[in-house]
CSV table of C-alpha atoms in Angstrom, one decimal:
chain,number,residue,atom,x,y,z
A,123,MET,CA,127.8,-46.8,-123.2
A,124,GLU,CA,129.7,-46.2,-120.3
A,125,TRP,CA,130.9,-42.7,-121.7
A,126,TYR,CA,127.6,-41.4,-122.6
A,127,LYS,CA,126.4,-42.2,-119.1
A,128,TYR,CA,129.5,-40.5,-117.4
A,129,PHE,CA,128.8,-37.2,-119.2
A,130,SER,CA,125.1,-37.3,-119.7
A,131,ASN,CA,124.9,-37.8,-123.3
A,132,ARG,CA,127.1,-34.8,-124.0
A,133,CYS,CA,129.3,-36.7,-126.5
A,134,TYR,CA,130.5,-36.4,-130.2
A,135,VAL,CA,132.2,-38.6,-132.4
A,136,SER,CA,135.4,-37.5,-134.2
A,137,PHE,CA,134.4,-38.3,-137.6
A,138,SER,CA,137.4,-38.2,-140.0
A,139,GLY,CA,135.4,-40.0,-142.9
A,140,GLY,CA,138.0,-42.7,-143.0
A,141,LYS,CA,137.1,-46.3,-142.2
A,142,ASP,CA,137.7,-46.9,-138.8
A,143,SER,CA,135.6,-43.6,-137.8
A,144,THR,CA,132.9,-44.7,-140.0
A,145,VAL,CA,132.7,-48.0,-138.1
A,146,LEU,CA,132.8,-46.1,-134.9
A,147,ALA,CA,130.0,-43.8,-135.9
A,148,TYR,CA,128.0,-46.8,-136.8
A,149,LEU,CA,128.5,-48.4,-133.4
A,150,THR,CA,128.1,-45.0,-131.7
A,151,ALA,CA,124.7,-44.5,-133.6
A,152,LYS,CA,123.6,-48.0,-132.1
A,153,VAL,CA,124.2,-46.4,-128.6
A,154,CYS,CA,122.4,-43.2,-129.3
A,155,VAL,CA,119.2,-45.1,-130.3
A,156,LEU,CA,119.5,-46.9,-127.2
A,157,PHE,CA,119.8,-43.9,-125.0
A,158,ASP,CA,117.3,-41.8,-127.1
A,159,CYS,CA,120.0,-39.1,-127.5
A,160,LYS,CA,121.5,-36.9,-130.4
A,161,LEU,CA,124.7,-38.4,-132.5
A,162,ILE,CA,127.0,-35.7,-133.4
A,163,LEU,CA,129.6,-36.3,-135.8
A,164,TRP,CA,132.2,-33.6,-136.1
A,165,PHE,CA,134.7,-33.4,-139.0
A,166,SER,CA,137.4,-30.9,-139.2
A,167,ASP,CA,137.8,-29.9,-143.1
A,168,THR,CA,141.7,-29.7,-142.9
A,169,GLY,CA,141.6,-29.4,-146.8
A,170,LEU,CA,144.1,-32.6,-146.7
A,171,GLU,CA,141.4,-35.3,-147.2
A,172,PHE,CA,141.0,-37.1,-150.4
A,173,PRO,CA,137.9,-36.0,-152.4
A,174,GLU,CA,136.3,-39.4,-151.8
A,175,VAL,CA,136.5,-39.0,-148.0
A,176,ARG,CA,135.0,-35.6,-148.2
A,177,GLU,CA,132.1,-36.8,-150.1
A,178,HIS,CA,131.5,-39.5,-147.7
A,179,VAL,CA,131.5,-37.4,-144.7
A,180,LYS,CA,128.7,-35.8,-146.6
A,181,THR,CA,126.5,-38.7,-147.2
A,182,PHE,CA,126.9,-41.0,-144.5
A,183,GLU,CA,124.5,-39.3,-142.2
A,184,LYS,CA,121.7,-40.1,-144.6
A,185,TRP,CA,122.6,-43.5,-144.8
A,186,LEU,CA,122.8,-43.7,-141.0
A,187,LYS,CA,119.2,-42.2,-140.8
A,188,SER,CA,118.3,-44.7,-143.3
A,189,GLN,CA,119.4,-47.6,-140.9
A,190,PHE,CA,118.2,-46.2,-137.8
A,191,PRO,CA,114.7,-44.2,-138.4
A,192,LYS,CA,114.4,-43.0,-134.8
A,193,LEU,CA,118.2,-41.5,-134.8
A,194,ASP,CA,118.7,-38.0,-134.6
A,195,VAL,CA,121.9,-37.3,-136.0
A,196,GLU,CA,123.9,-33.9,-137.2
A,197,THR,CA,127.2,-33.8,-138.8
A,198,ILE,CA,129.3,-30.5,-138.0
A,199,ILE,CA,131.8,-29.4,-140.2
A,200,THR,CA,134.5,-26.9,-139.1
A,201,PHE,CA,137.8,-25.8,-140.3
A,202,PRO,CA,141.3,-24.8,-138.6
A,203,GLN,CA,141.5,-21.2,-138.2
A,204,ASP,CA,143.8,-18.8,-136.3
A,205,LYS,CA,143.1,-16.2,-133.5
A,206,ASN,CA,141.3,-14.0,-135.9
A,207,GLY,CA,139.1,-16.7,-137.6
A,208,LYS,CA,141.2,-16.9,-140.8
A,209,ARG,CA,141.0,-20.3,-142.1
A,210,ILE,CA,144.5,-22.0,-141.7
A,211,LEU,CA,145.7,-24.0,-144.7
A,212,PHE,CA,148.5,-27.0,-145.0
A,213,LYS,CA,150.6,-24.4,-146.9
A,214,ASP,CA,150.7,-21.9,-144.1
A,215,VAL,CA,151.8,-24.8,-141.9
A,216,ILE,CA,154.7,-25.9,-143.9
A,217,LEU,CA,155.8,-22.4,-144.7
A,218,ASN,CA,155.5,-20.8,-141.0
A,219,GLU,CA,156.3,-24.1,-138.9
A,220,GLY,CA,157.5,-26.8,-141.0
A,221,TYR,CA,156.9,-29.8,-143.0
A,222,PRO,CA,156.0,-33.0,-141.3
A,223,ILE,CA,158.5,-35.9,-142.2
A,224,LEU,CA,160.0,-39.0,-140.9
A,225,SER,CA,157.9,-39.3,-137.7
A,226,LYS,CA,156.4,-36.8,-135.1
A,227,LYS,CA,159.3,-37.7,-132.7
A,228,ILE,CA,162.0,-37.0,-135.2
A,229,SER,CA,160.5,-33.9,-136.6
A,230,ARG,CA,160.1,-32.5,-133.2
A,231,GLN,CA,163.7,-33.3,-132.2
A,232,ILE,CA,164.9,-31.6,-135.4
A,233,ARG,CA,162.8,-28.5,-134.7
A,234,ASP,CA,164.1,-28.5,-130.9
A,235,VAL,CA,167.6,-28.6,-132.3
A,236,LYS,CA,167.2,-25.8,-134.8
A,237,LYS,CA,165.5,-23.5,-132.3
A,238,LEU,CA,167.4,-24.3,-129.0
A,239,GLY,CA,170.7,-24.9,-130.4
A,240,GLN,CA,173.2,-27.9,-129.8
A,241,ASN,CA,173.0,-27.7,-126.1
A,242,CYS,CA,169.3,-29.1,-125.9
A,243,TRP,CA,168.7,-32.8,-125.2
A,244,ALA,CA,167.6,-33.3,-128.7
A,245,ALA,CA,171.1,-32.6,-130.1
A,246,ARG,CA,172.5,-35.4,-127.9
A,247,CYS,CA,170.4,-38.0,-129.9
A,248,PHE,CA,171.5,-36.7,-133.2
A,249,ASP,CA,175.4,-36.6,-132.1
A,250,GLY,CA,175.6,-39.9,-130.4
A,251,ARG,CA,175.5,-38.9,-127.0
A,252,GLU,CA,172.4,-40.9,-126.4
A,253,THR,CA,172.0,-44.4,-127.6
A,254,GLY,CA,169.5,-47.3,-128.2
A,255,MET,CA,166.0,-46.0,-129.0
A,256,TYR,CA,167.2,-42.4,-128.8
A,257,ASP,CA,169.9,-42.5,-131.3
A,258,LEU,CA,169.1,-40.5,-134.3
A,259,ARG,CA,172.6,-40.2,-135.8
A,260,LYS,CA,171.1,-41.9,-139.2
A,261,TRP,CA,168.9,-38.6,-139.6
A,262,LYS,CA,171.8,-36.0,-138.4
A,263,PHE,CA,172.0,-34.8,-142.0
A,264,VAL,CA,168.2,-33.7,-142.1
A,265,ILE,CA,168.9,-30.9,-139.4
A,266,ASP,CA,170.6,-29.0,-142.3
A,267,ALA,CA,167.7,-29.2,-144.7
A,268,PRO,CA,167.2,-26.4,-146.8
A,269,PHE,CA,163.6,-26.2,-145.6
A,270,LYS,CA,161.8,-26.1,-142.0
A,271,ILE,CA,160.7,-29.3,-140.4
A,272,SER,CA,158.3,-29.6,-137.5
A,273,ASN,CA,155.8,-31.7,-135.6
A,274,LYS,CA,153.3,-29.0,-135.5
A,275,CYS,CA,151.0,-29.9,-138.3
A,276,CYS,CA,148.8,-32.3,-136.3
A,277,ASP,CA,148.3,-29.9,-133.4
A,278,ILE,CA,147.4,-27.0,-135.9
A,279,MET,CA,145.2,-28.9,-138.2
A,280,LYS,CA,143.5,-31.5,-135.9
A,281,LYS,CA,144.2,-31.2,-132.2
A,282,ASN,CA,143.5,-27.5,-131.7
A,283,PRO,CA,140.4,-27.5,-133.7
A,284,ALA,CA,138.8,-30.4,-131.8
A,285,HIS,CA,139.8,-28.6,-128.6
A,286,GLN,CA,138.1,-25.6,-129.7
A,287,PHE,CA,134.8,-27.3,-130.9
A,288,GLU,CA,135.0,-29.1,-127.4
A,289,LYS,CA,135.1,-25.9,-125.7
A,290,ASP,CA,132.6,-24.2,-127.7
A,291,THR,CA,129.9,-27.0,-127.4
A,292,GLY,CA,130.8,-28.6,-124.0
A,293,LEU,CA,131.1,-32.0,-125.7
A,294,PHE,CA,133.4,-35.0,-124.8
A,295,PRO,CA,135.1,-36.7,-127.7
A,296,ILE,CA,134.8,-40.4,-128.8
A,297,ILE,CA,137.7,-41.1,-131.3
A,298,GLY,CA,138.6,-44.1,-133.7
A,299,THR,CA,142.1,-44.7,-133.1
A,300,MET,CA,143.5,-48.2,-132.5
A,301,THR,CA,146.7,-49.3,-130.7
A,302,CYS,CA,148.1,-51.3,-133.7
A,303,GLU,CA,148.7,-48.0,-135.4
A,304,SER,CA,151.6,-46.7,-133.3
A,305,ASN,CA,153.6,-47.5,-130.1
A,306,GLN,CA,152.4,-44.2,-128.7
A,307,ARG,CA,148.7,-45.1,-128.7
A,308,LYS,CA,149.3,-48.5,-127.3
A,309,THR,CA,151.2,-46.8,-124.2
A,310,GLU,CA,148.3,-44.6,-123.7
A,311,TRP,CA,145.8,-47.3,-123.9
A,312,LEU,CA,147.7,-49.3,-121.4
A,313,HIS,CA,147.9,-46.5,-119.1
A,314,ASN,CA,144.3,-44.9,-119.5
A,315,GLY,CA,142.2,-47.7,-120.9
A,316,CYS,CA,139.6,-47.2,-123.5
A,317,ASN,CA,137.7,-44.3,-121.3
A,318,ALA,CA,140.2,-41.6,-120.1
A,319,PHE,CA,138.1,-39.7,-117.6
A,320,ASP,CA,140.6,-38.2,-115.6
A,321,THR,CA,143.1,-36.6,-118.1
A,322,LYS,CA,143.7,-33.0,-119.1
A,323,ASN,CA,141.7,-33.6,-122.0
A,324,PRO,CA,139.1,-36.8,-121.6
A,325,SER,CA,138.5,-38.8,-124.3
A,326,SER,CA,136.9,-42.3,-125.2
A,327,LYS,CA,138.7,-44.8,-127.8
A,328,PRO,CA,136.4,-47.5,-127.7
A,329,ILE,CA,138.1,-49.5,-130.6
A,330,SER,CA,141.6,-48.9,-129.2
A,331,PHE,CA,142.1,-52.8,-129.2
A,332,TRP,CA,140.4,-53.4,-132.4
A,333,THR,CA,142.4,-54.6,-135.2
A,334,GLU,CA,142.2,-53.7,-139.3
A,335,GLN,CA,140.6,-57.1,-139.5
A,336,ASN,CA,137.9,-56.1,-137.1
A,337,ILE,CA,137.2,-52.8,-138.8
A,338,LEU,CA,136.8,-54.7,-142.4
A,339,GLU,CA,134.8,-57.5,-141.0
A,340,MET,CA,132.5,-55.0,-139.5
A,341,ILE,CA,132.0,-53.0,-142.8
A,342,ILE,CA,131.2,-56.4,-144.8
A,343,LYS,CA,129.1,-57.9,-142.0
A,344,TYR,CA,126.7,-54.7,-141.6
A,345,ASN,CA,127.3,-53.6,-145.4
A,346,ILE,CA,128.6,-50.2,-144.1
A,347,PRO,CA,129.6,-47.7,-146.9
A,348,TYR,CA,132.9,-46.3,-146.9
A,349,PRO,CA,135.0,-44.2,-149.3
A,350,SER,CA,135.9,-45.6,-152.5
A,351,VAL,CA,139.3,-44.4,-152.3
A,352,TYR,CA,139.9,-47.6,-150.4
A,353,GLY,CA,138.8,-49.7,-153.3
A,354,GLU,CA,137.1,-53.0,-152.7
A,355,ILE,CA,137.3,-55.2,-149.7
A,356,LYS,CA,138.6,-58.8,-150.6
A,357,THR,CA,140.2,-62.0,-148.8
A,358,ASP,CA,143.3,-63.6,-149.5
A,359,ASP,CA,144.2,-67.4,-149.4
A,360,GLN,CA,144.4,-67.3,-145.7
A,361,GLY,CA,141.0,-65.8,-145.3
A,362,GLU,CA,142.4,-62.3,-144.3
A,363,TYR,CA,140.6,-59.2,-145.4
A,364,TYR,CA,142.3,-56.5,-147.4
A,365,VAL,CA,141.5,-53.6,-149.4
A,366,THR,CA,142.7,-53.0,-153.0
A,367,GLY,CA,143.1,-49.1,-152.9
A,368,TYR,CA,144.6,-47.1,-150.2
A,369,ASN,CA,145.0,-48.7,-147.0
A,370,ARG,CA,145.1,-45.4,-145.0
A,371,THR,CA,143.3,-42.3,-145.8
A,372,GLY,CA,144.8,-39.7,-143.3
A,373,CYS,CA,146.2,-36.4,-144.6
A,374,ILE,CA,147.1,-36.7,-148.3
A,375,PHE,CA,150.3,-34.5,-148.0
A,376,CYS,CA,151.5,-36.1,-144.9
A,377,ALA,CA,155.2,-37.5,-145.1
A,378,TYR,CA,155.1,-39.4,-141.8
A,379,GLY,CA,156.3,-43.0,-142.3
A,380,CYS,CA,156.7,-42.6,-146.2
A,381,HIS,CA,160.4,-43.4,-146.0
A,382,LEU,CA,159.7,-46.8,-144.6
A,383,GLU,CA,156.9,-47.8,-147.3
A,384,LYS,CA,157.3,-50.3,-150.2
A,385,GLU,CA,156.9,-49.3,-153.5
A,386,PRO,CA,154.4,-47.7,-154.7
A,387,ASN,CA,154.6,-45.7,-151.7
A,388,ARG,CA,151.7,-43.1,-150.9
A,389,PHE,CA,153.0,-40.5,-153.2
A,390,GLN,CA,153.4,-42.7,-156.1
A,391,MET,CA,150.1,-44.0,-155.6
A,392,LEU,CA,148.7,-40.6,-155.4
A,393,LYS,CA,150.1,-39.7,-159.0
A,394,GLN,CA,148.5,-42.8,-160.4
A,395,SER,CA,145.0,-41.9,-158.7
A,396,HIS,CA,144.8,-38.1,-158.3
A,397,LEU,CA,147.3,-36.6,-160.8
A,398,LYS,CA,146.2,-33.0,-160.2
A,399,ILE,CA,146.5,-33.1,-156.3
A,400,TRP,CA,150.0,-34.8,-156.8
A,401,GLU,CA,151.1,-32.1,-159.2
A,402,TYR,CA,150.0,-29.5,-156.6
A,403,CYS,CA,151.8,-31.3,-154.0
A,404,MET,CA,155.3,-31.6,-156.0
A,405,LYS,CA,155.2,-28.4,-157.6
A,406,PRO,CA,157.5,-25.7,-156.1
A,407,VAL,CA,156.3,-23.2,-153.5
A,408,THR,CA,157.5,-20.6,-155.6
A,409,ASN,CA,155.4,-21.6,-158.6
A,410,GLY,CA,152.2,-21.9,-156.2
A,411,GLY,CA,152.6,-25.7,-154.9
A,412,LEU,CA,153.6,-27.2,-151.8
A,413,GLY,CA,157.3,-28.3,-152.4
A,414,MET,CA,157.0,-31.7,-151.6
A,415,ARG,CA,159.2,-33.1,-154.5
A,416,GLU,CA,162.2,-31.4,-152.8
A,417,VAL,CA,161.5,-32.5,-149.5
A,418,LEU,CA,160.7,-36.1,-150.4
A,419,LYS,CA,164.1,-36.3,-152.5
A,420,TYR,CA,166.1,-35.0,-149.6
A,421,ILE,CA,165.3,-38.0,-147.3
A,422,ASN,CA,165.5,-40.4,-150.4
A,423,VAL,CA,161.7,-40.9,-151.1
A,424,GLU,CA,160.7,-41.8,-154.6
A,425,VAL,CA,157.7,-39.7,-155.7
A,426,GLU,CA,156.8,-41.2,-159.4
């Protein structure tokens, strides 16, 4: 509510179609009804979403209208594009910039070493001159990988389109990220709070302090629809909610953190749930695919 008041209702919800942003959209709809203002849901069609998520994005607006008859709501869909207006695909990113593997931090460090050489600070992290949390000697071998590695994918496919949308519309974002998802998000929340009014790119993250349990409880309590790729929502012996399908539905081909997952990992699950997408993902680039089999094998991640 504070965000809408501060920016005179010139706001929008960054709507990924996942369960977190779906709950956020529902909560924001309540505010828009109260303030008698339009709810704008913005979806960046990156081509990296599960088909079930894309379908949910197209139908959720209708459900919201059924719940809030007085609500004026619009779903706006754009896509990543270059300076000439040409659509950017994930394949363009991995071939021109590099694959997103391990983590944003590590992929950036690898990119820096390859670009700046052994005299840059990142090189110190891989050769043992930096210790503790900066010690990346474990991943030194990845510097010599026969493929490009970069942290640029998120910027190109998500952040840049969002900034362009804000520039074109003059709207300010409401984002459904939570601190439990990463230390970086926790640090940002501790520094800025839920509403970052004075940052370079102002944004509201009202569910930052929520947990996965809060999200699932909201969905059950208010019977909020969500993408079928999550499966069913059930409770375990301790009364904790869990989903029977995918727990996270971010970018299908993103490899960040997959080396830490228990089997079946996200790519093994992808083979079982979406075989054709998995085959395209694993097929060599020279054969028209994304070449992910080679990449994941290089960092010892099983794909089937």
